[in-house]
Amino acid sequence: MCGISGIITYKNITSSDEASLIAMRNAILHRGPDYQGVWKDESVIFGHNRLSIIDLSDQANQPMVAADEDVIICFNGEIYNHAEIKEDLVGSQQFRTDHSDTEVIINAYKEWGLEKALLKFKGMFAFALYDIKKQTTYLVRDRMGKKPLYFSQVKEKLYFSSEIKALLESEDIDRTINEEAIYHYLSFLTVNAPSTFYANISKLEAGSYLKVSKEGLKKHVYWNVADAINTRCEDNYETALETIKEKLMLSMKYRNVSDVPIAVALSGGVDSSLNLLYSSKDNPNINAINLKYETSHEFNESENARRFSEELGVDYTQMEINQEKFESELLRLCDVLKDMPFGDPNSVLLYYISKQARDTKSKILLVGEGGDELGGYPVYQSMLKEYRFIQKVPNFLRSMLKYIPLKKRFDFFYKGKVVSRRQVHGFTEFEKKKFWKGKPYNSYAVLHRLMQEVQGNDFLRKVLNVEYKLRLPELILARVDYPTMAASVEARSPYMDYQLIEYCASLPYELKMKNGAKSMIKDVARTYLPDYITNGKKVGFGMLLHPFLTESLPKMFREEVVEVADAPVKKYIKASFLKKMIDSKVDPKIGYRLWIVYSLNKWLLNQK
């Protein structure tokens, strides 16, 4: 796990380029404090910050050059099955390291070519691979988009990096703000790739690679989750259950491949408890870390986490956070974050846990992200009922539903089609049209386009494609990557294994949710976990942050946004609407919306 950056020109790398590259590399030192390297020729220059996880020797440092010096790679991530792939390469390719997965990528490329090599990799990755003979560089992002990769073309040069703030170290990069991204952020808390919050900086989409040569840029898609969603698996419940169990256990085995200590972020729920159970078998020195709110609260799974850790005989660390600590750390992160607004305040909690993992000498943190998508969220059931109801409403009446003064307005239509409300964590289109001051856009068009990639009329399958193309790679996984890497810790999620995802995506929802949301995953868990975990109430830590959202934030919002005449967010949102947001009693839902706008304003201030 590392930070990568580089400049590609195929003309003449100058001393100025080298200075820019060093500044870019140093800007993301937190992503790899163990070693910093640079490689260049007249065409490209690569910079690398290494977080040593697999093969800790100096020979595994990067940028890495092939044994015959014709291929160079700058790699961020892990290839969990590198040992198996190496067995197929030993007879035909040269290896100079003991067991570096980076060198396996180089030799797999040399043996099979890029696309065939990519299809063999099980892991998470973003890398730049330069083929000297072909004078071609490939920028690659993993199937699910676990690792980010940004790029910007400036005349005859292409800049790339793991974080946008590294790109901003170069004076050549255009910092013009992307107004449309702000519009979508107000609904999704993020923006869909390849867009970013900068008009001239792009993010490589998950499952894609960019071919960079003297002929220009060409983007290729080598894996598409929609293909799995469009596949119909006919397995019965028992067969599906055994298959999921087998694939999940294999995924957990791979996520425990490491030459450094591993910790588990243990909430006390099903997903993280399964992580701990499996990992404790292979790693006797594993550390379980739980974070609870300092004040006693009914929404507290910490006791389950402590009890289960004791039963397994693993080291258990109990962390506490109070409102003052949470607020100060959250606002500090907002002040330094340049890549994007901090749309989800829960991210700071993972940062706390990551710092603790690092303090216990663990460089890897196992997390549970992706588990709910495998089996379905509870909200899917109500969404499906709404969808079936709306399908009975004549098309000419659908557009009127949002005006009906019901408790919940039906405002999820694009060109007469129902779109997913699951990804609308902020404001709806109906609401944004009332306060938006910029050019006209439509966030539901993004949802509609992704849903149309799924064939037929299975509404929840269409929703799943949006989960995997928008919410997970650009919001949830970013929420994991940025805070963990800020603490120089690698996050791994066994529930994000692509083969597990492919299989579960092909199953019908009437099977996956036969006994309610996520029932198949829960049935797998019942094979291994005690009843007090499998039958426990699912708790979102955000419930514990209500005091901040309802008490502290409204005051900050008034002082820093509403009462500041030139608050930058007022360029996009009407001042009258901002004032209206705090004119009434602030409940947690309103508080969360205040945060969305407040964080945006903070980020805009950082652009000055």
Coordinates of C-alpha atoms in Angstrom, one line a residue:
M1 CA 0.0 0.0 0.0
C2 CA 1.6 3.2 -1.1
G3 CA 1.3 6.6 -2.8
I4 CA 2.1 7.0 -6.4
S5 CA 2.7 10.0 -8.7
G6 CA 4.2 10.8 -12.0
I7 CA 4.5 12.9 -15.1
I8 CA 4.4 11.5 -18.7
T9 CA 5.5 13.5 -21.7
Y10 CA 7.4 11.3 -24.2
K11 CA 9.4 14.4 -25.1
N12 CA 11.8 15.7 -22.6
I13 CA 11.6 15.4 -18.8
T14 CA 13.1 18.6 -17.4
S15 CA 14.6 19.7 -14.1
S16 CA 11.4 21.6 -13.5
D17 CA 9.4 18.4 -14.0
E18 CA 11.6 16.6 -11.5
A19 CA 11.1 19.4 -8.9
S20 CA 7.3 19.2 -9.5
L21 CA 7.4 15.4 -9.1
I22 CA 9.3 15.6 -5.8
A23 CA 6.8 18.1 -4.5
M24 CA 3.9 15.9 -5.6
R25 CA 5.5 12.8 -3.9
N26 CA 6.2 14.7 -0.7
A27 CA 2.6 15.9 -0.5
I28 CA 1.4 12.4 0.1
L29 CA 4.2 11.1 2.3
H30 CA 1.6 9.8 4.7
R31 CA 0.6 7.1 2.2
G32 CA 4.1 5.6 2.4
P33 CA 6.5 6.7 5.0
D34 CA 8.8 3.7 4.8
Y35 CA 10.7 4.6 1.6
Q36 CA 10.6 7.3 -1.1
G37 CA 11.8 6.6 -4.6
V38 CA 12.1 8.3 -8.0
W39 CA 12.8 6.9 -11.4
K40 CA 13.0 8.9 -14.7
D41 CA 14.2 8.9 -18.2
E42 CA 13.6 11.4 -21.0
S43 CA 9.9 10.4 -21.4
V44 CA 8.5 9.8 -17.9
I45 CA 9.2 10.4 -14.2
F46 CA 7.7 8.3 -11.4
G47 CA 7.6 9.0 -7.7
H48 CA 6.7 6.5 -5.0
N49 CA 6.0 6.5 -1.3
R50 CA 6.2 3.0 0.2
L51 CA 4.2 1.5 3.0
S52 CA 6.0 -1.9 3.4
I53 CA 3.5 -4.8 3.7
I54 CA 4.7 -7.7 1.5
D55 CA 8.4 -8.5 1.1
L56 CA 9.9 -5.9 3.5
S57 CA 13.3 -6.0 1.8
D58 CA 14.9 -3.1 0.0
Q59 CA 14.8 -5.0 -3.2
A60 CA 11.0 -4.5 -3.2
N61 CA 11.2 -0.7 -3.1
Q62 CA 9.7 1.3 -5.9
P63 CA 9.6 2.5 -8.6
M64 CA 10.6 -1.0 -9.6
V65 CA 12.5 -1.9 -12.8
A66 CA 12.1 -5.3 -14.5
A67 CA 15.1 -7.6 -14.5
D68 CA 15.9 -6.8 -18.1
E69 CA 15.1 -3.1 -17.5
D70 CA 12.4 -2.8 -20.2
V71 CA 9.4 -2.2 -17.9
I72 CA 9.0 0.1 -14.9
I73 CA 6.2 0.1 -12.4
C74 CA 4.8 2.5 -9.7
F75 CA 2.3 0.5 -7.7
N76 CA -0.2 1.2 -4.9
G77 CA -2.0 -1.8 -3.4
E78 CA -1.7 -5.6 -2.9
I79 CA -2.0 -8.6 -5.1
Y80 CA -3.1 -11.2 -2.6
N81 CA -2.6 -14.2 -4.9
H82 CA 0.9 -13.2 -6.0
A83 CA 2.5 -16.4 -4.8
E84 CA 0.2 -18.5 -7.0
I85 CA 0.8 -16.3 -10.0
K86 CA 4.5 -16.4 -9.5
E87 CA 4.5 -20.2 -9.7
D88 CA 3.3 -19.9 -13.3
L89 CA 6.0 -17.4 -14.2
V90 CA 9.2 -18.8 -12.6
G91 CA 10.1 -20.8 -15.6
S92 CA 9.8 -18.0 -18.1
Q93 CA 10.5 -14.8 -16.3
Q94 CA 13.3 -13.5 -14.1
F95 CA 12.8 -12.6 -10.5
R96 CA 15.2 -10.6 -8.3
T97 CA 13.1 -10.2 -5.2
D98 CA 12.1 -12.9 -2.7
H99 CA 8.3 -12.6 -2.8
S100 CA 7.4 -9.1 -4.0
D101 CA 3.9 -8.8 -5.5
T102 CA 5.1 -5.7 -7.4
E103 CA 7.5 -7.8 -9.4
V104 CA 4.8 -10.3 -10.1
I105 CA 2.8 -7.6 -11.8
I106 CA 5.7 -6.7 -14.0
N107 CA 6.4 -10.3 -15.1
A108 CA 2.7 -11.1 -15.5
Y109 CA 2.5 -8.1 -17.9
K110 CA 5.6 -9.3 -19.8
E111 CA 4.2 -12.9 -20.0
W112 CA 0.6 -12.3 -20.9
G113 CA 0.0 -8.7 -21.7
L114 CA -1.9 -6.2 -19.6
E115 CA -5.5 -7.3 -19.9
K116 CA -4.8 -11.1 -19.4
A117 CA -2.6 -10.2 -16.4
L118 CA -5.2 -8.0 -14.8
L119 CA -7.8 -10.8 -15.0
K120 CA -5.5 -13.0 -12.9
F121 CA -5.0 -10.5 -10.1
K122 CA -6.9 -10.8 -6.8
G123 CA -6.4 -7.7 -4.8
M124 CA -6.7 -3.9 -4.8
F125 CA -4.5 -1.7 -6.9
A126 CA -3.7 1.5 -8.8
F127 CA -0.5 1.5 -10.7
A128 CA 1.4 3.1 -13.6
L129 CA 3.4 0.7 -15.8
Y130 CA 5.8 2.0 -18.4
D131 CA 6.9 -0.1 -21.3
I132 CA 10.1 1.4 -22.6
K133 CA 10.2 -0.5 -25.9
K134 CA 6.6 0.4 -26.8
Q135 CA 6.9 3.9 -25.4
T136 CA 3.6 3.4 -23.7
T137 CA 2.4 3.9 -20.1
Y138 CA -0.7 2.2 -18.6
L139 CA -2.6 3.8 -15.7
V140 CA -4.7 1.1 -14.1
R141 CA -7.4 1.0 -11.3
D142 CA -8.7 -2.2 -9.7
R143 CA -12.1 -3.8 -10.5
M144 CA -14.0 -2.3 -7.6
G145 CA -12.1 1.0 -7.3
K146 CA -10.6 0.4 -3.9
K147 CA -7.6 2.5 -4.7
P148 CA -7.9 6.0 -6.2
L149 CA -6.0 7.3 -9.2
Y150 CA -6.3 10.9 -10.5
F151 CA -4.8 12.4 -13.6
S152 CA -4.7 15.7 -15.5
Q153 CA -3.5 16.5 -19.0
V154 CA -1.7 19.8 -19.5
K155 CA -0.7 20.4 -23.1
E156 CA 1.8 17.6 -23.9
K157 CA 2.1 16.3 -20.3
L158 CA 0.0 13.9 -18.3
Y159 CA 0.2 14.2 -14.5
F160 CA -1.1 11.4 -12.2
S161 CA -1.3 10.7 -8.5
S162 CA -3.1 8.8 -5.7
E163 CA -4.5 12.1 -4.4
I164 CA -5.5 15.3 -6.0
K165 CA -3.6 17.4 -3.5
A166 CA -0.4 16.0 -4.9
L167 CA -1.4 17.2 -8.4
L168 CA -2.1 20.7 -7.0
E169 CA 1.6 20.9 -6.1
S170 CA 2.3 21.6 -9.8
E171 CA 1.6 25.2 -11.0
D172 CA 0.7 23.7 -14.4
I173 CA -2.5 22.1 -13.0
D174 CA -5.7 24.1 -13.6
R175 CA -7.7 24.5 -10.4
T176 CA -11.0 25.6 -11.9
I177 CA -13.8 24.2 -9.7
N178 CA -16.3 21.8 -11.4
E179 CA -19.7 23.4 -10.7
E180 CA -21.6 20.2 -11.8
A181 CA -19.6 18.1 -9.3
I182 CA -20.8 20.4 -6.5
Y183 CA -24.4 20.0 -7.7
H184 CA -24.1 16.2 -7.6
Y185 CA -22.3 16.2 -4.3
L186 CA -25.4 17.9 -2.7
S187 CA -27.3 14.7 -3.5
F188 CA -24.6 11.9 -3.4
L189 CA -22.0 13.4 -1.0
T190 CA -19.5 12.6 -3.8
V191 CA -19.2 12.8 -7.6
N192 CA -19.2 10.0 -10.1
A193 CA -15.9 9.2 -11.8
P194 CA -14.4 10.3 -14.1
S195 CA -15.5 13.7 -12.7
T196 CA -13.9 15.3 -9.7
F197 CA -14.4 18.6 -8.0
Y198 CA -11.9 20.2 -10.4
A199 CA -13.0 20.7 -14.0
N200 CA -9.6 19.7 -15.5
I201 CA -8.7 16.8 -13.1
S202 CA -10.2 13.3 -13.8
K203 CA -10.5 10.2 -11.7
L204 CA -9.9 6.8 -13.5
E205 CA -13.1 4.7 -13.2
A206 CA -13.0 1.4 -11.4
G207 CA -12.2 -1.6 -13.7
S208 CA -10.5 0.6 -16.2
Y209 CA -7.1 1.5 -17.5
L210 CA -5.7 4.4 -19.5
K211 CA -3.3 3.8 -22.3
V212 CA -0.9 6.8 -22.7
S213 CA 1.3 6.9 -25.8
K214 CA 2.6 9.4 -28.3
E215 CA -0.6 8.9 -30.1
G216 CA -2.6 10.2 -27.1
L217 CA -4.9 8.8 -24.5
K218 CA -7.2 5.8 -24.9
K219 CA -9.4 4.4 -22.1
H220 CA -10.3 0.7 -21.8
V221 CA -12.7 -1.1 -19.5
Y222 CA -11.4 -4.5 -18.6
W223 CA -14.0 -5.5 -16.0
N224 CA -17.6 -4.4 -15.5
V225 CA -19.8 -5.4 -12.5
A226 CA -22.9 -4.9 -14.6
D227 CA -21.9 -8.0 -16.5
A228 CA -22.3 -10.1 -13.3
I229 CA -25.5 -8.3 -12.4
N230 CA -26.9 -9.2 -15.9
T231 CA -26.1 -12.8 -15.3
R232 CA -28.9 -14.9 -13.8
C233 CA -27.8 -17.6 -11.3
E234 CA -30.3 -20.4 -10.7
D235 CA -28.7 -21.9 -7.6
N236 CA -31.1 -22.8 -4.8
Y237 CA -30.8 -21.4 -1.3
E238 CA -28.6 -24.2 0.2
T239 CA -26.2 -24.2 -2.8
A240 CA -25.9 -20.5 -2.8
L241 CA -25.3 -20.4 0.9
E242 CA -22.4 -22.9 0.7
T243 CA -21.0 -21.1 -2.3
I244 CA -21.0 -17.8 -0.5
K245 CA -19.4 -19.4 2.6
E246 CA -16.7 -20.9 0.5
K247 CA -15.9 -17.7 -1.4
L248 CA -16.0 -15.5 1.7
M249 CA -13.6 -17.8 3.6
L250 CA -11.3 -17.8 0.7
S251 CA -11.4 -14.0 0.5
M252 CA -10.6 -13.7 4.2
K253 CA -7.7 -16.1 3.7
Y254 CA -6.3 -13.8 1.0
R255 CA -6.8 -10.7 3.1
N256 CA -4.6 -12.1 5.8
V257 CA -1.6 -12.4 3.5
S258 CA 1.0 -10.1 5.1
D259 CA 4.5 -9.7 6.4
V260 CA 3.3 -7.2 9.1
P261 CA 0.8 -7.3 12.0
I262 CA -2.9 -7.1 11.3
A263 CA -5.7 -5.4 13.3
V264 CA -9.5 -5.7 13.0
A265 CA -11.9 -2.8 13.3
L266 CA -14.4 -4.6 15.5
S267 CA -17.8 -3.0 15.9
G268 CA -19.4 -6.0 17.5
G269 CA -21.6 -6.6 14.4
V270 CA -21.7 -9.6 12.0
D271 CA -19.3 -8.4 9.3
S272 CA -16.4 -7.3 11.6
S273 CA -16.9 -10.3 13.9
L274 CA -16.5 -12.7 11.0
N275 CA -13.3 -10.8 10.0
L276 CA -12.0 -11.3 13.5
L277 CA -13.0 -15.0 13.8
Y278 CA -11.2 -16.0 10.6
S279 CA -8.2 -13.8 11.1
S280 CA -7.6 -15.0 14.7
K281 CA -7.1 -18.5 13.3
D282 CA -4.2 -17.5 11.1
N283 CA -2.8 -14.6 13.2
P284 CA -2.5 -15.4 16.9
N285 CA -1.2 -11.9 17.6
I286 CA -4.1 -10.1 15.9
N287 CA -5.5 -7.0 17.7
A288 CA -9.2 -6.2 17.8
I289 CA -10.0 -2.4 18.1
N290 CA -13.4 -1.1 19.1
L291 CA -14.5 2.6 19.3
K292 CA -17.3 3.6 21.6
Y293 CA -18.8 6.9 22.5
E294 CA -17.7 8.1 26.0
T295 CA -21.2 8.8 27.2
S296 CA -23.3 5.7 27.9
H297 CA -25.9 5.1 25.1
E298 CA -28.4 2.5 24.1
F299 CA -26.7 2.2 20.7
N300 CA -23.6 0.5 21.9
E301 CA -22.1 -2.8 20.5
S302 CA -18.9 -2.4 22.5
E303 CA -19.8 -5.0 25.1
N304 CA -20.4 -7.6 22.3
A305 CA -17.0 -6.7 20.8
R306 CA -15.2 -7.1 24.1
R307 CA -17.0 -10.4 25.0
F308 CA -16.3 -12.0 21.6
S309 CA -12.6 -10.9 21.7
E310 CA -12.2 -12.5 25.1
E311 CA -13.8 -15.7 23.9
L312 CA -11.4 -15.9 21.0
G313 CA -8.5 -15.0 23.3
V314 CA -7.3 -12.1 21.1
D315 CA -5.9 -8.7 22.3
Y316 CA -8.7 -6.2 22.6
T317 CA -8.3 -2.4 22.6
Q318 CA -11.2 -0.3 23.7
M319 CA -11.1 3.3 22.5
E320 CA -13.4 6.1 23.6
I321 CA -14.4 9.3 21.8
N322 CA -16.3 12.2 23.2
Q323 CA -18.0 15.0 21.5
E324 CA -15.2 17.5 21.9
K325 CA -12.6 15.1 20.5
F326 CA -14.8 14.3 17.6
E327 CA -15.5 17.9 16.7
S328 CA -11.9 19.1 16.9
E329 CA -10.6 16.2 14.8
L330 CA -13.3 16.5 12.2
L331 CA -12.8 20.2 11.7
R332 CA -9.0 19.7 11.5
L333 CA -9.5 17.2 8.7
C334 CA -11.8 19.6 6.9
D335 CA -9.2 22.4 7.1
V336 CA -6.5 20.3 5.4
L337 CA -8.6 18.2 2.9
K338 CA -8.1 19.5 -0.6
D339 CA -9.3 16.7 -2.8
M340 CA -13.0 17.0 -2.0
P341 CA -15.6 18.1 0.6
F342 CA -15.8 15.8 3.6
G343 CA -19.4 14.8 3.0
D344 CA -19.6 12.0 5.6
P345 CA -18.6 13.0 9.2
N346 CA -18.3 9.4 10.2
S347 CA -14.9 9.2 8.4
V348 CA -13.1 10.7 11.3
L349 CA -14.0 7.6 13.4
L350 CA -12.1 5.3 11.1
Y351 CA -9.2 7.7 11.4
Y352 CA -9.2 7.3 15.2
I353 CA -9.2 3.5 14.8
S354 CA -6.4 3.6 12.2
K355 CA -4.2 5.7 14.4
Q356 CA -4.7 3.2 17.2
A357 CA -3.9 0.3 14.9
R358 CA -0.6 2.1 14.0
D359 CA 0.2 2.6 17.7
T360 CA -0.1 -1.2 18.2
K361 CA 2.4 -1.7 15.3
S362 CA -0.3 -2.9 13.0
K363 CA 0.0 -1.6 9.4
I364 CA -3.2 -3.4 8.2
L365 CA -6.7 -2.8 9.3
L366 CA -9.5 -5.2 8.3
V367 CA -12.8 -3.5 7.8
G368 CA -16.4 -4.7 7.0
E369 CA -17.3 -2.4 4.1
G370 CA -19.1 -4.1 1.2
G371 CA -21.0 -6.7 3.4
D372 CA -24.4 -5.0 3.1
E373 CA -24.2 -4.8 -0.7
L374 CA -23.8 -8.6 -0.9
G375 CA -27.1 -9.3 0.7
G376 CA -29.2 -6.1 0.5
Y377 CA -30.1 -3.2 2.8
P378 CA -33.3 -3.1 4.8
V379 CA -34.3 0.0 2.8
Y380 CA -34.4 -2.1 -0.3
Q381 CA -37.7 -3.7 0.8
S382 CA -39.5 -0.4 1.2
M383 CA -37.9 0.9 -2.1
L384 CA -39.3 -2.1 -3.9
K385 CA -42.8 -1.5 -2.5
E386 CA -42.6 2.1 -3.6
Y387 CA -41.4 1.1 -7.0
R388 CA -44.3 -1.4 -7.5
F389 CA -46.8 1.2 -6.3
I390 CA -45.4 3.9 -8.7
Q391 CA -45.4 1.5 -11.6
K392 CA -49.2 1.4 -11.3
V393 CA -49.4 5.2 -11.5
P394 CA -50.0 6.6 -15.1
N395 CA -46.9 8.3 -16.6
F396 CA -48.7 11.7 -16.9
L397 CA -49.4 11.7 -13.1
R398 CA -45.9 10.7 -11.9
S399 CA -44.4 14.1 -12.2
M400 CA -47.2 15.4 -9.9
L401 CA -46.4 13.1 -7.0
K402 CA -43.6 15.3 -5.7
Y403 CA -46.1 18.1 -5.1
I404 CA -48.5 16.1 -3.0
P405 CA -48.2 17.1 0.6
L406 CA -47.6 13.6 2.0
K407 CA -45.1 12.8 4.8
K408 CA -42.7 11.7 2.1
R409 CA -42.7 13.1 -1.4
F410 CA -42.2 10.9 -4.4
D411 CA -39.4 12.7 -6.1
F412 CA -37.3 10.1 -7.8
F413 CA -38.0 10.3 -11.5
Y414 CA -36.0 10.8 -14.6
K415 CA -37.8 10.9 -17.9
G416 CA -40.7 9.1 -16.3
K417 CA -38.4 6.3 -14.9
V418 CA -38.0 5.6 -11.2
V419 CA -34.4 6.0 -10.1
S420 CA -32.8 4.8 -6.9
R421 CA -33.3 6.9 -3.8
R422 CA -30.7 4.8 -2.0
Q423 CA -27.8 6.9 -3.2
V424 CA -29.5 10.3 -2.4
H425 CA -28.0 10.9 1.0
G426 CA -28.4 14.7 0.7
F427 CA -31.0 16.8 -1.2
T428 CA -33.4 15.6 -3.9
E429 CA -33.8 17.2 -7.3
F430 CA -37.0 18.8 -6.2
E431 CA -35.3 20.4 -3.3
K432 CA -32.1 21.5 -5.2
K433 CA -34.1 23.3 -7.8
K434 CA -35.4 25.6 -5.1
F435 CA -32.0 26.8 -3.9
W436 CA -29.4 26.1 -6.7
K437 CA -27.9 29.2 -8.3
G438 CA -25.7 27.7 -10.9
K439 CA -26.3 26.2 -14.3
P440 CA -29.1 23.6 -14.6
Y441 CA -28.0 20.0 -14.1
N442 CA -29.8 16.8 -13.1
S443 CA -28.2 14.2 -10.6
Y444 CA -30.9 11.7 -11.4
A445 CA -29.6 11.5 -15.0
V446 CA -26.4 9.9 -13.4
L447 CA -28.6 7.3 -11.6
H448 CA -30.7 6.6 -14.6
R449 CA -27.6 6.0 -16.9
L450 CA -26.2 3.5 -14.4
M451 CA -29.5 1.7 -13.9
Q452 CA -30.0 1.4 -17.7
E453 CA -26.8 -0.7 -17.8
V454 CA -28.8 -3.5 -16.2
Q455 CA -31.1 -5.4 -18.5
G456 CA -34.8 -6.1 -17.8
N457 CA -37.1 -4.7 -15.2
D458 CA -35.5 -6.0 -12.0
F459 CA -35.4 -2.8 -10.0
L460 CA -33.1 -3.9 -7.2
R461 CA -30.6 -5.3 -9.6
K462 CA -30.5 -1.8 -11.2
V463 CA -30.0 -0.3 -7.8
L464 CA -27.1 -2.6 -7.1
N465 CA -25.3 -1.4 -10.2
V466 CA -25.5 2.1 -8.8
E467 CA -24.2 0.9 -5.5
Y468 CA -21.1 -0.7 -7.1
K469 CA -20.5 2.1 -9.7
L470 CA -21.2 5.2 -7.6
R471 CA -21.7 4.8 -3.9
L472 CA -19.1 2.2 -3.0
P473 CA -16.1 3.3 -5.2
E474 CA -16.6 7.1 -4.9
L475 CA -18.0 7.5 -1.4
I476 CA -17.7 4.5 0.9
L477 CA -14.3 3.3 -0.3
A478 CA -12.9 6.8 -0.4
R479 CA -14.3 7.2 3.2
V480 CA -12.0 4.2 4.0
D481 CA -9.0 5.0 2.0
Y482 CA -8.4 8.6 2.9
P483 CA -8.5 8.3 6.8
T484 CA -6.7 5.0 7.0
M485 CA -3.9 6.2 4.6
A486 CA -3.7 9.5 6.5
A487 CA -2.6 7.3 9.5
S488 CA -0.2 5.2 7.2
V489 CA -2.4 2.1 7.6
E490 CA -3.7 -0.2 4.8
A491 CA -7.4 -1.1 4.9
R492 CA -8.6 -4.4 3.6
S493 CA -12.2 -5.6 3.2
P494 CA -12.9 -9.3 2.6
Y495 CA -16.4 -8.5 1.5
M496 CA -15.1 -6.6 -1.5
D497 CA -13.6 -9.7 -3.2
Y498 CA -14.6 -9.4 -6.8
Q499 CA -15.5 -13.2 -7.2
L500 CA -17.7 -13.0 -4.2
I501 CA -19.3 -9.9 -5.6
E502 CA -19.8 -11.4 -9.0
Y503 CA -21.6 -14.5 -7.5
C504 CA -23.8 -12.6 -5.1
A505 CA -24.7 -10.0 -7.8
S506 CA -26.0 -12.8 -10.0
L507 CA -28.4 -14.1 -7.4
P508 CA -32.0 -13.0 -7.4
Y509 CA -33.1 -10.7 -4.5
E510 CA -35.9 -13.0 -3.5
L511 CA -33.2 -15.5 -2.6
K512 CA -30.7 -13.1 -1.1
M513 CA -33.3 -11.4 1.0
K514 CA -35.5 -14.5 1.6
N515 CA -35.7 -13.9 5.3
G516 CA -35.0 -10.2 5.2
A517 CA -32.1 -7.9 4.4
K518 CA -28.7 -9.7 4.2
S519 CA -30.2 -13.0 5.3
M520 CA -27.8 -15.2 3.4
I521 CA -24.7 -13.4 5.0
K522 CA -26.4 -13.7 8.4
D523 CA -27.0 -17.4 7.8
V524 CA -23.3 -17.9 7.0
A525 CA -22.5 -16.0 10.2
R526 CA -24.7 -18.3 12.3
T527 CA -22.4 -21.2 11.4
Y528 CA -19.6 -19.5 13.2
L529 CA -20.8 -16.7 15.5
P530 CA -22.6 -16.7 18.8
D531 CA -26.3 -15.7 19.0
Y532 CA -25.7 -12.4 20.8
I533 CA -23.9 -11.2 17.6
T534 CA -26.0 -12.7 14.9
N535 CA -29.3 -11.7 16.6
G536 CA -28.1 -8.3 17.7
K537 CA -29.4 -5.0 16.5
K538 CA -27.4 -3.4 13.7
V539 CA -26.0 -0.1 14.9
G540 CA -24.7 2.8 12.9
F541 CA -22.1 4.8 14.8
G542 CA -23.6 7.9 13.3
M543 CA -26.4 7.6 15.9
L544 CA -23.9 8.5 18.6
L545 CA -23.0 11.8 16.8
H546 CA -26.5 13.3 17.2
P547 CA -25.3 15.9 19.8
F548 CA -22.8 17.3 17.3
L549 CA -25.3 17.5 14.5
T550 CA -28.1 19.0 16.6
E551 CA -26.2 21.2 19.1
S552 CA -22.7 22.3 18.0
L553 CA -23.1 22.3 14.3
P554 CA -26.1 24.7 14.0
K555 CA -24.2 27.3 15.9
M556 CA -21.1 26.9 13.7
F557 CA -23.3 26.9 10.6
R558 CA -24.9 30.2 11.6
E559 CA -21.6 31.9 12.5
E560 CA -19.5 30.6 9.6
V561 CA -22.0 30.3 6.8
V562 CA -25.3 32.2 7.3
E563 CA -23.8 35.3 8.9
V564 CA -20.8 35.6 6.6
A565 CA -21.8 37.7 3.6
D566 CA -19.2 36.3 1.2
A567 CA -19.3 32.7 2.4
P568 CA -18.2 30.8 -0.8
V569 CA -21.0 28.4 -0.7
K570 CA -23.4 31.3 -1.3
K571 CA -22.2 31.3 -4.9
Y572 CA -24.1 28.1 -5.4
I573 CA -26.9 28.0 -2.8
K574 CA -29.3 30.8 -2.1
A575 CA -28.7 32.7 1.2
S576 CA -32.4 32.6 2.0
F577 CA -32.3 28.8 1.9
L578 CA -29.2 28.6 4.1
K579 CA -30.9 30.8 6.7
K580 CA -34.1 28.7 6.5
M581 CA -32.1 25.5 7.4
I582 CA -31.5 26.7 10.9
D583 CA -34.6 28.7 11.5
S584 CA -36.5 25.7 12.9
K585 CA -35.5 23.1 15.5
V586 CA -32.6 21.0 14.1
D587 CA -33.1 17.3 14.3
P588 CA -30.4 14.8 13.3
K589 CA -31.6 14.6 9.7
I590 CA -31.5 18.4 9.3
G591 CA -28.1 18.4 11.2
Y592 CA -26.7 16.0 8.7
R593 CA -27.8 18.3 5.8
L594 CA -26.2 21.2 7.6
W595 CA -23.0 19.2 7.7
I596 CA -23.1 18.5 3.9
V597 CA -23.3 22.3 3.2
Y598 CA -20.9 23.2 6.0
S599 CA -18.2 20.8 4.7
L600 CA -18.7 22.1 1.2
N601 CA -18.1 25.7 2.4
K602 CA -15.0 24.6 4.3
W603 CA -13.6 22.9 1.2
L604 CA -14.4 26.0 -0.9
L605 CA -12.5 28.2 1.6
N606 CA -9.5 25.9 1.1
Q607 CA -9.4 26.7 -2.6
K608 CA -8.6 30.4 -2.0

